[in-house]
mmCIF file of C-alpha atoms in Angstrom:
data_model
loop_
_atom_site.group_PDB
_atom_site.id
_atom_site.type_symbol
_atom_site.label_atom_id
_atom_site.label_comp_id
_atom_site.label_asym_id
_atom_site.label_seq_id
_atom_site.Cartn_x
_atom_site.Cartn_y
_atom_site.Cartn_z
ATOM 1 C CA UNK A 1 58.356 45.554 123.878
ATOM 2 C CA UNK A 2 58.786 48.461 126.256
ATOM 3 C CA UNK A 3 62.263 49.875 126.495
ATOM 4 C CA UNK A 4 63.809 49.226 129.890
ATOM 5 C CA UNK A 5 64.751 52.345 131.777
ATOM 6 C CA UNK A 6 68.499 52.588 132.012
ATOM 7 C CA UNK A 7 70.336 53.617 135.129
ATOM 8 C CA UNK A 8 72.334 56.805 134.660
ATOM 9 C CA UNK A 9 75.981 56.905 135.541
ATOM 10 C CA UNK A 10 77.508 59.692 137.548
ATOM 11 C CA UNK A 11 78.933 60.573 140.953
ATOM 12 C CA UNK A 12 76.235 58.536 142.742
ATOM 13 C CA UNK A 13 76.538 55.383 140.619
ATOM 14 C CA UNK A 14 75.982 52.353 142.820
ATOM 15 C CA UNK A 15 74.747 54.443 145.761
ATOM 16 C CA UNK A 16 71.315 54.156 147.360
ATOM 17 C CA UNK A 17 69.289 57.021 148.750
ATOM 18 C CA UNK A 18 66.075 57.624 150.616
ATOM 19 C CA UNK A 19 64.249 60.918 151.077
ATOM 20 C CA UNK A 20 62.338 61.614 154.266
ATOM 21 C CA UNK A 21 60.407 64.731 155.166
ATOM 22 C CA UNK A 22 59.552 67.690 152.953
ATOM 23 C CA UNK A 23 62.297 69.307 150.896
ATOM 24 C CA UNK A 24 62.024 73.099 150.595
ATOM 25 C CA UNK A 25 62.748 73.497 146.863
ATOM 26 C CA UNK A 26 61.889 70.160 145.248
ATOM 27 C CA UNK A 27 59.089 67.648 145.310
ATOM 28 C CA UNK A 28 60.154 64.139 146.263
ATOM 29 C CA UNK A 29 59.778 63.004 142.634
ATOM 30 C CA UNK A 30 61.921 65.897 141.378
ATOM 31 C CA UNK A 31 64.609 65.164 143.972
ATOM 32 C CA UNK A 32 64.617 61.455 143.131
ATOM 33 C CA UNK A 33 64.906 62.277 139.420
ATOM 34 C CA UNK A 34 67.918 64.522 140.080
ATOM 35 C CA UNK A 35 69.607 61.849 142.153
ATOM 36 C CA UNK A 36 68.878 59.167 139.546
ATOM 37 C CA UNK A 37 70.401 61.386 136.851
ATOM 38 C CA UNK A 38 73.565 61.388 138.974
ATOM 39 C CA UNK A 39 73.494 57.571 139.031
ATOM 40 C CA UNK A 40 71.780 56.996 142.390
ATOM 41 C CA UNK A 41 69.057 54.452 143.126
ATOM 42 C CA UNK A 42 66.021 55.242 145.270
ATOM 43 C CA UNK A 43 64.972 52.801 147.981
ATOM 44 C CA UNK A 44 61.852 52.838 150.135
ATOM 45 C CA UNK A 45 63.153 51.855 153.561
ATOM 46 C CA UNK A 46 66.083 52.373 155.900
ATOM 47 C CA UNK A 47 68.600 49.522 156.094
ATOM 48 C CA UNK A 48 72.306 49.082 156.751
ATOM 49 C CA UNK A 49 72.814 49.064 152.968
ATOM 50 C CA UNK A 50 71.487 52.647 152.622
ATOM 51 C CA UNK A 51 74.160 55.150 151.557
ATOM 52 C CA UNK A 52 72.350 58.492 151.856
ATOM 53 C CA UNK A 53 69.343 59.613 153.876
ATOM 54 C CA UNK A 54 68.144 62.980 152.569
ATOM 55 C CA UNK A 55 66.336 64.748 155.418
ATOM 56 C CA UNK A 56 63.767 67.489 154.901
ATOM 57 C CA UNK A 57 61.299 69.142 157.270
ATOM 58 C CA UNK A 58 59.316 66.781 159.535
ATOM 59 C CA UNK A 59 61.409 63.689 158.712
ATOM 60 C CA UNK A 60 59.511 61.158 160.810
ATOM 61 C CA UNK A 61 60.559 57.632 161.702
ATOM 62 C CA UNK A 62 63.104 57.031 158.920
ATOM 63 C CA UNK A 63 65.625 59.342 160.567
ATOM 64 C CA UNK A 64 64.991 57.641 163.922
ATOM 65 C CA UNK A 65 65.647 54.244 162.295
ATOM 66 C CA UNK A 66 68.900 55.385 160.640
ATOM 67 C CA UNK A 67 70.657 56.656 163.769
ATOM 68 C CA UNK A 68 70.882 53.281 165.597
ATOM 69 C CA UNK A 69 72.173 51.690 162.374
ATOM 70 C CA UNK A 70 74.891 54.357 162.218
ATOM 71 C CA UNK A 71 75.783 53.612 165.833
ATOM 72 C CA UNK A 72 76.198 49.944 164.866
ATOM 73 C CA UNK A 73 78.642 50.827 162.080
ATOM 74 C CA UNK A 74 76.416 51.393 159.034
ATOM 75 C CA UNK A 75 77.878 54.081 156.786
ATOM 76 C CA UNK A 76 74.616 55.968 156.229
ATOM 77 C CA UNK A 77 75.310 59.608 155.452
ATOM 78 C CA UNK A 78 72.560 61.897 156.697
ATOM 79 C CA UNK A 79 72.168 64.878 154.371
ATOM 80 C CA UNK A 80 70.350 67.842 155.917
ATOM 81 C CA UNK A 81 71.000 70.359 153.105
ATOM 82 C CA UNK A 82 69.907 68.802 149.818
ATOM 83 C CA UNK A 83 70.775 71.886 147.744
ATOM 84 C CA UNK A 84 74.380 71.892 148.972
ATOM 85 C CA UNK A 85 74.621 68.145 148.443
ATOM 86 C CA UNK A 86 73.499 68.579 144.820
ATOM 87 C CA UNK A 87 75.968 71.407 144.320
ATOM 88 C CA UNK A 88 78.824 69.213 145.553
ATOM 89 C CA UNK A 89 78.122 66.425 143.026
#
């Protein structure tokens, strides 16, 4: 039987994140791995349940979809500086 991948625990435990655009210092897979190590869980689409939207260069429609949800009360945090965000964990 394959061993199930375990969710890490850390400062992002229970939080969801989505990356949009191109990050300057990390590939998307590297960034997701770093966030998962801190306990976060990657999702593939914007919804009111999203906790963090990590925004890189040329973010596209995901950022446009998050802003109206914020206006309606969703607590999506838009992170523009991924390196600083990582440093604050």
